[in-house]
Amino acid sequence: MEISIFKNPETTAKAFADHLCKKQHDVNRLNIGLSGGSTPKLLFEILVQKYSDKIDWSKLHFYWGDERCVPPTSGESTYGMTHEYLFQHLEIPEENIHRVLGENNPDKEAIRYSRLITENLPSINGLPQFDLIMLGLGEDGHTASIFPHQMELLTSKQICSVAEHPTSGQKRITLTGSVINNAKEVCFLVVGEAKAEKVNEIINITGHCELYPASYIKPTHGELIRFLDKAAAGKLQL
Ligand code: 6PG
């Protein structure tokens, strides 16, 4: 596990952008699982401002580690946020964007998206393998849309499952922990003091870390890299 700590959210996001830029140089295609929330917005802004001509965008195939079951035009849509902050500013081939159809019936969409991923990604250990999965960390220790009240999604044999937000009840489609841990590389991008307690508990395996889904993200054969700003690493005893 690699832990990289940066001065502030901007330098943390830029470090991740640099990492992504280097990774795409060495390959013809990069299958990426994106995360939602607010942190990716900073990354996308930096990619648009500083990397639009440094990255061969035709190599990148975009999937989502999780998506809310809402139409793409909804303010809740992670695809909608990604389109607003990234896609609409760059020349990305339409066929490289593999969105979750949040407007569909959740149970049917989980099956459809699982099939799409299986058909488009190489299979390793009997599961589809992403080249890179980007994850955030929720203040309750969730990641993707695997929340503490649905820990079974970590070991589910499914590729994607229907999840439910613990307070709003909002239905979501999420990759299971099994597929996340099958990735070549999993990168957490975590900033802000609000995450500091959980970051330390998860990395140092202390406190109630066993209650946090993010604690179970340990790639079976791939790399785990944590991009943290100083605030999110503020309680980390290294
Ligand atoms: C989502 C997520 C979720 C997110 C974390 C961190 O759709 O909300 O994918 O797992 O990554 O909640 O969100 P922030 O970046 O807003 O802190």
mmCIF file of C-alpha atoms and ligand atoms in Angstrom:
data_model
loop_
_atom_site.group_PDB
_atom_site.id
_atom_site.type_symbol
_atom_site.label_atom_id
_atom_site.label_comp_id
_atom_site.label_asym_id
_atom_site.label_seq_id
_atom_site.Cartn_x
_atom_site.Cartn_y
_atom_site.Cartn_z
ATOM 1 C CA MET A 1 0.000 0.000 0.000
ATOM 2 C CA GLU A 2 1.322 3.413 -1.004
ATOM 3 C CA ILE A 3 0.364 6.544 0.909
ATOM 4 C CA SER A 4 1.085 9.927 -0.666
ATOM 5 C CA ILE A 5 0.323 13.070 1.325
ATOM 6 C CA PHE A 6 0.057 16.504 -0.274
ATOM 7 C CA LYS A 7 -0.261 20.045 1.016
ATOM 8 C CA ASN A 8 -3.853 20.729 -0.011
ATOM 9 C CA PRO A 9 -6.760 19.373 -2.093
ATOM 10 C CA GLU A 10 -5.433 20.992 -5.291
ATOM 11 C CA THR A 11 -1.959 19.440 -5.096
ATOM 12 C CA THR A 12 -3.517 16.113 -4.123
ATOM 13 C CA ALA A 13 -5.823 16.132 -7.141
ATOM 14 C CA LYS A 14 -2.934 17.234 -9.370
ATOM 15 C CA ALA A 15 -0.816 14.330 -8.128
ATOM 16 C CA PHE A 16 -3.604 11.949 -9.083
ATOM 17 C CA ALA A 17 -3.915 13.626 -12.486
ATOM 18 C CA ASP A 18 -0.149 13.183 -12.983
ATOM 19 C CA HIS A 19 -0.484 9.530 -12.032
ATOM 20 C CA LEU A 20 -3.316 9.015 -14.530
ATOM 21 C CA CYS A 21 -1.323 10.815 -17.221
ATOM 22 C CA LYS A 22 1.687 8.523 -16.692
ATOM 23 C CA LYS A 23 -0.473 5.382 -16.677
ATOM 24 C CA GLN A 24 -2.103 6.115 -20.004
ATOM 25 C CA HIS A 25 1.297 6.625 -21.709
ATOM 26 C CA ASP A 26 2.187 2.950 -21.358
ATOM 27 C CA VAL A 27 -1.032 1.407 -22.688
ATOM 28 C CA ASN A 28 -3.393 1.430 -25.667
ATOM 29 C CA ARG A 29 -6.481 1.334 -23.481
ATOM 30 C CA LEU A 30 -7.203 2.122 -19.849
ATOM 31 C CA ASN A 31 -10.445 0.877 -18.293
ATOM 32 C CA ILE A 32 -11.203 3.254 -15.441
ATOM 33 C CA GLY A 33 -13.897 3.173 -12.762
ATOM 34 C CA LEU A 34 -14.746 6.710 -11.610
ATOM 35 C CA SER A 35 -16.149 7.724 -8.236
ATOM 36 C CA GLY A 36 -18.802 10.264 -7.362
ATOM 37 C CA GLY A 37 -19.129 12.856 -4.625
ATOM 38 C CA SER A 38 -17.468 16.282 -4.662
ATOM 39 C CA THR A 39 -13.748 15.455 -4.658
ATOM 40 C CA PRO A 40 -13.677 14.294 -8.297
ATOM 41 C CA LYS A 41 -14.860 17.761 -9.393
ATOM 42 C CA LEU A 42 -11.476 19.211 -8.375
ATOM 43 C CA LEU A 43 -9.649 16.451 -10.226
ATOM 44 C CA PHE A 44 -11.746 16.958 -13.351
ATOM 45 C CA GLU A 45 -11.145 20.722 -13.321
ATOM 46 C CA ILE A 46 -7.386 20.128 -13.124
ATOM 47 C CA LEU A 47 -7.527 17.521 -15.920
ATOM 48 C CA VAL A 48 -9.375 19.982 -18.165
ATOM 49 C CA GLN A 49 -7.131 22.941 -17.322
ATOM 50 C CA LYS A 50 -3.732 21.246 -17.382
ATOM 51 C CA TYR A 51 -3.975 17.827 -19.080
ATOM 52 C CA SER A 52 -6.338 18.237 -22.007
ATOM 53 C CA ASP A 53 -3.419 17.948 -24.438
ATOM 54 C CA LYS A 54 -1.207 15.737 -22.275
ATOM 55 C CA ILE A 55 -3.516 12.729 -22.188
ATOM 56 C CA ASP A 56 -4.640 10.678 -25.206
ATOM 57 C CA TRP A 57 -8.300 10.629 -24.202
ATOM 58 C CA SER A 58 -9.153 8.082 -26.895
ATOM 59 C CA LYS A 59 -7.293 5.487 -24.776
ATOM 60 C CA LEU A 60 -9.456 6.027 -21.709
ATOM 61 C CA HIS A 61 -12.678 4.046 -21.253
ATOM 62 C CA PHE A 62 -14.824 5.441 -18.480
ATOM 63 C CA TYR A 63 -17.017 3.355 -16.200
ATOM 64 C CA TRP A 64 -18.381 4.177 -12.754
ATOM 65 C CA GLY A 65 -17.645 2.441 -9.472
ATOM 66 C CA ASP A 66 -21.074 3.576 -8.411
ATOM 67 C CA GLU A 67 -23.919 5.683 -9.666
ATOM 68 C CA ARG A 68 -27.170 6.934 -8.264
ATOM 69 C CA CYS A 69 -30.375 5.554 -9.805
ATOM 70 C CA VAL A 70 -31.480 8.915 -11.176
ATOM 71 C CA PRO A 71 -31.728 10.371 -14.703
ATOM 72 C CA PRO A 72 -28.463 11.817 -16.122
ATOM 73 C CA THR A 73 -30.039 15.285 -15.977
ATOM 74 C CA SER A 74 -30.535 15.043 -12.191
ATOM 75 C CA GLY A 75 -28.243 17.107 -9.942
ATOM 76 C CA GLU A 76 -27.611 13.818 -8.119
ATOM 77 C CA SER A 77 -26.261 12.039 -11.189
ATOM 78 C CA THR A 78 -22.557 11.197 -11.002
ATOM 79 C CA TYR A 79 -22.473 10.845 -14.784
ATOM 80 C CA GLY A 80 -24.112 14.283 -14.995
ATOM 81 C CA MET A 81 -21.414 15.750 -12.719
ATOM 82 C CA THR A 82 -18.668 14.072 -14.760
ATOM 83 C CA HIS A 83 -20.142 15.404 -17.996
ATOM 84 C CA GLU A 84 -20.388 18.911 -16.556
ATOM 85 C CA TYR A 85 -16.837 19.003 -15.125
ATOM 86 C CA LEU A 86 -14.948 16.768 -17.569
ATOM 87 C CA PHE A 87 -16.581 15.301 -20.648
ATOM 88 C CA GLN A 88 -18.128 18.451 -22.115
ATOM 89 C CA HIS A 89 -14.722 20.177 -22.090
ATOM 90 C CA LEU A 90 -12.781 17.434 -23.893
ATOM 91 C CA GLU A 91 -12.889 15.388 -27.087
ATOM 92 C CA ILE A 92 -13.788 12.001 -25.633
ATOM 93 C CA PRO A 93 -15.257 9.441 -28.046
ATOM 94 C CA GLU A 94 -18.865 8.695 -27.103
ATOM 95 C CA GLU A 95 -18.116 4.954 -27.320
ATOM 96 C CA ASN A 96 -15.566 5.381 -24.508
ATOM 97 C CA ILE A 97 -18.190 6.479 -21.997
ATOM 98 C CA HIS A 98 -19.998 3.526 -20.452
ATOM 99 C CA ARG A 99 -22.490 5.105 -18.094
ATOM 100 C CA VAL A 100 -24.867 3.437 -15.709
ATOM 101 C CA LEU A 101 -28.402 4.058 -17.002
ATOM 102 C CA GLY A 102 -29.669 5.527 -13.749
ATOM 103 C CA GLU A 103 -33.088 6.080 -15.261
ATOM 104 C CA ASN A 104 -33.578 2.313 -15.612
ATOM 105 C CA ASN A 105 -35.108 -0.101 -13.113
ATOM 106 C CA PRO A 106 -32.261 -0.645 -10.550
ATOM 107 C CA ASP A 107 -32.424 -4.444 -10.469
ATOM 108 C CA LYS A 108 -32.420 -4.668 -14.270
ATOM 109 C CA GLU A 109 -29.666 -2.038 -14.552
ATOM 110 C CA ALA A 110 -27.389 -3.906 -12.122
ATOM 111 C CA ILE A 111 -27.667 -6.943 -14.414
ATOM 112 C CA ARG A 112 -27.193 -4.881 -17.594
ATOM 113 C CA TYR A 113 -24.166 -2.995 -16.240
ATOM 114 C CA SER A 114 -22.591 -6.198 -14.927
ATOM 115 C CA ARG A 115 -22.954 -7.724 -18.394
ATOM 116 C CA LEU A 116 -21.513 -4.601 -20.059
ATOM 117 C CA ILE A 117 -18.457 -4.687 -17.776
ATOM 118 C CA THR A 118 -17.962 -8.435 -18.309
ATOM 119 C CA GLU A 119 -18.136 -8.014 -22.093
ATOM 120 C CA ASN A 120 -15.689 -5.098 -22.198
ATOM 121 C CA LEU A 121 -13.031 -5.912 -19.614
ATOM 122 C CA PRO A 122 -10.516 -8.748 -19.387
ATOM 123 C CA SER A 123 -11.395 -11.428 -16.847
ATOM 124 C CA ILE A 124 -8.854 -12.315 -14.162
ATOM 125 C CA ASN A 125 -9.575 -14.750 -11.293
ATOM 126 C CA GLY A 126 -13.020 -15.190 -12.826
ATOM 127 C CA LEU A 127 -13.927 -11.512 -12.455
ATOM 128 C CA PRO A 128 -13.644 -8.471 -14.737
ATOM 129 C CA GLN A 129 -10.456 -6.510 -14.058
ATOM 130 C CA PHE A 130 -10.334 -2.713 -14.179
ATOM 131 C CA ASP A 131 -6.997 -1.053 -14.825
ATOM 132 C CA LEU A 132 -7.737 1.641 -12.279
ATOM 133 C CA ILE A 133 -10.617 2.216 -9.892
ATOM 134 C CA MET A 134 -10.823 5.631 -8.258
ATOM 135 C CA LEU A 135 -12.554 5.710 -4.872
ATOM 136 C CA GLY A 136 -13.616 8.328 -2.362
ATOM 137 C CA LEU A 137 -14.152 7.817 1.355
ATOM 138 C CA GLY A 138 -17.370 8.743 3.088
ATOM 139 C CA GLU A 139 -17.387 10.097 6.649
ATOM 140 C CA ASP A 140 -19.064 6.849 7.741
ATOM 141 C CA GLY A 141 -16.306 4.801 6.126
ATOM 142 C CA HIS A 142 -18.276 3.908 3.000
ATOM 143 C CA THR A 143 -16.669 3.727 -0.391
ATOM 144 C CA ALA A 144 -18.283 3.507 -3.818
ATOM 145 C CA SER A 145 -21.859 2.878 -2.670
ATOM 146 C CA ILE A 146 -20.976 0.158 -0.210
ATOM 147 C CA PHE A 147 -22.305 1.489 3.083
ATOM 148 C CA PRO A 148 -21.791 0.083 6.610
ATOM 149 C CA HIS A 149 -25.330 -1.308 6.717
ATOM 150 C CA GLN A 150 -24.690 -3.381 3.568
ATOM 151 C CA MET A 151 -21.316 -4.992 4.245
ATOM 152 C CA GLU A 152 -22.457 -8.067 2.294
ATOM 153 C CA LEU A 153 -21.805 -6.087 -0.897
ATOM 154 C CA LEU A 154 -18.097 -6.386 -0.154
ATOM 155 C CA THR A 155 -18.010 -10.127 -0.752
ATOM 156 C CA SER A 156 -20.996 -10.543 -3.065
ATOM 157 C CA LYS A 157 -20.295 -12.759 -6.072
ATOM 158 C CA GLN A 158 -22.137 -10.232 -8.229
ATOM 159 C CA ILE A 159 -20.220 -7.728 -10.340
ATOM 160 C CA CYS A 160 -22.648 -4.897 -9.650
ATOM 161 C CA SER A 161 -25.363 -4.759 -7.033
ATOM 162 C CA VAL A 162 -28.203 -2.461 -6.063
ATOM 163 C CA ALA A 163 -27.257 -0.486 -2.940
ATOM 164 C CA GLU A 164 -29.302 1.867 -0.813
ATOM 165 C CA HIS A 165 -28.168 5.103 0.796
ATOM 166 C CA PRO A 166 -28.555 4.647 4.592
ATOM 167 C CA THR A 167 -30.464 7.842 5.260
ATOM 168 C CA SER A 168 -32.097 8.917 2.017
ATOM 169 C CA GLY A 169 -32.897 5.370 0.847
ATOM 170 C CA GLN A 170 -31.715 6.428 -2.614
ATOM 171 C CA LYS A 171 -31.075 3.382 -4.787
ATOM 172 C CA ARG A 172 -27.634 3.107 -6.314
ATOM 173 C CA ILE A 173 -25.712 0.723 -8.551
ATOM 174 C CA THR A 174 -22.317 -0.162 -7.114
ATOM 175 C CA LEU A 175 -19.419 -2.384 -8.018
ATOM 176 C CA THR A 176 -19.034 -5.055 -5.366
ATOM 177 C CA GLY A 177 -15.947 -5.279 -3.178
ATOM 178 C CA SER A 178 -14.925 -8.439 -5.032
ATOM 179 C CA VAL A 179 -14.624 -6.558 -8.350
ATOM 180 C CA ILE A 180 -12.978 -3.522 -6.757
ATOM 181 C CA ASN A 181 -10.372 -5.777 -5.122
ATOM 182 C CA ASN A 182 -9.776 -7.503 -8.472
ATOM 183 C CA ALA A 183 -8.530 -4.270 -10.069
ATOM 184 C CA LYS A 184 -4.951 -3.772 -11.185
ATOM 185 C CA GLU A 185 -4.918 -0.592 -9.156
ATOM 186 C CA VAL A 186 -7.247 1.068 -6.655
ATOM 187 C CA CYS A 187 -6.648 4.732 -5.885
ATOM 188 C CA PHE A 188 -8.320 6.520 -2.985
ATOM 189 C CA LEU A 189 -8.519 10.277 -3.438
ATOM 190 C CA VAL A 190 -9.372 11.715 0.000
ATOM 191 C CA VAL A 191 -9.160 15.316 1.177
ATOM 192 C CA GLY A 192 -10.398 17.303 4.149
ATOM 193 C CA GLU A 193 -10.218 17.152 7.938
ATOM 194 C CA ALA A 194 -13.635 15.504 8.138
ATOM 195 C CA LYS A 195 -12.087 12.257 6.861
ATOM 196 C CA ALA A 196 -8.971 12.319 9.112
ATOM 197 C CA GLU A 197 -10.353 10.065 11.870
ATOM 198 C CA LYS A 198 -11.507 7.376 9.461
ATOM 199 C CA VAL A 199 -8.329 7.574 7.394
ATOM 200 C CA ASN A 200 -6.226 6.816 10.457
ATOM 201 C CA GLU A 201 -8.524 4.033 11.711
ATOM 202 C CA ILE A 202 -8.594 2.379 8.292
ATOM 203 C CA ILE A 203 -4.848 2.581 7.634
ATOM 204 C CA ASN A 204 -3.771 1.713 11.173
ATOM 205 C CA ILE A 205 -6.568 -0.828 11.686
ATOM 206 C CA THR A 206 -7.705 0.784 14.933
ATOM 207 C CA GLY A 207 -11.012 1.895 16.482
ATOM 208 C CA HIS A 208 -14.091 0.558 14.729
ATOM 209 C CA CYS A 209 -12.401 0.060 11.365
ATOM 210 C CA GLU A 210 -14.103 -3.330 10.981
ATOM 211 C CA LEU A 211 -17.366 -1.402 10.573
ATOM 212 C CA TYR A 212 -16.072 0.583 7.617
ATOM 213 C CA PRO A 213 -16.423 -0.895 4.108
ATOM 214 C CA ALA A 214 -13.363 1.068 2.968
ATOM 215 C CA SER A 215 -11.276 -1.032 5.383
ATOM 216 C CA TYR A 216 -11.941 -4.088 3.218
ATOM 217 C CA ILE A 217 -10.573 -2.571 0.027
ATOM 218 C CA LYS A 218 -7.360 -4.557 -0.364
ATOM 219 C CA PRO A 219 -6.619 -5.480 -3.997
ATOM 220 C CA THR A 220 -5.929 -9.235 -4.138
ATOM 221 C CA HIS A 221 -3.220 -8.859 -6.787
ATOM 222 C CA GLY A 222 -3.164 -5.163 -7.596
ATOM 223 C CA GLU A 223 -1.853 -1.959 -6.064
ATOM 224 C CA LEU A 224 -3.567 0.210 -3.460
ATOM 225 C CA ILE A 225 -2.571 3.862 -3.548
ATOM 226 C CA ARG A 226 -3.949 6.546 -1.234
ATOM 227 C CA PHE A 227 -3.747 10.163 -2.372
ATOM 228 C CA LEU A 228 -4.375 12.250 0.763
ATOM 229 C CA ASP A 229 -4.101 15.915 1.557
ATOM 230 C CA LYS A 230 -2.523 16.968 4.864
ATOM 231 C CA ALA A 231 -5.920 17.611 6.417
ATOM 232 C CA ALA A 232 -7.200 14.099 5.657
ATOM 233 C CA ALA A 233 -3.887 12.693 6.940
ATOM 234 C CA GLY A 234 -3.975 14.982 9.973
ATOM 235 C CA LYS A 235 -4.614 12.166 12.481
ATOM 236 C CA LEU A 236 -2.530 9.541 10.748
ATOM 237 C CA GLN A 237 0.125 7.940 12.940
ATOM 238 C CA LEU A 238 2.693 6.691 10.418
HETATM 239 C C1 6PG B 1 -20.813 8.913 -4.279
HETATM 240 C C2 6PG B 1 -19.549 8.149 -4.070
HETATM 241 C C3 6PG B 1 -19.034 8.134 -2.703
HETATM 242 C C4 6PG B 1 -18.039 9.286 -2.541
HETATM 243 C C5 6PG B 1 -17.726 9.504 -1.075
HETATM 244 C C6 6PG B 1 -16.802 10.716 -0.870
HETATM 245 O O1 6PG B 1 -21.433 8.740 -5.328
HETATM 246 O O2 6PG B 1 -21.143 9.712 -3.411
HETATM 247 O O3 6PG B 1 -18.970 7.528 -5.011
HETATM 248 O O4 6PG B 1 -18.416 6.916 -2.391
HETATM 249 O O5 6PG B 1 -16.839 8.971 -3.242
HETATM 250 O O6 6PG B 1 -18.956 9.713 -0.394
HETATM 251 O O7 6PG B 1 -17.469 11.846 -1.353
HETATM 252 P P1 6PG B 1 -16.771 13.311 -1.307
HETATM 253 O O8 6PG B 1 -15.743 13.318 -2.399
HETATM 254 O O9 6PG B 1 -17.908 14.266 -1.582
HETATM 255 O O10 6PG B 1 -16.177 13.478 0.063
#
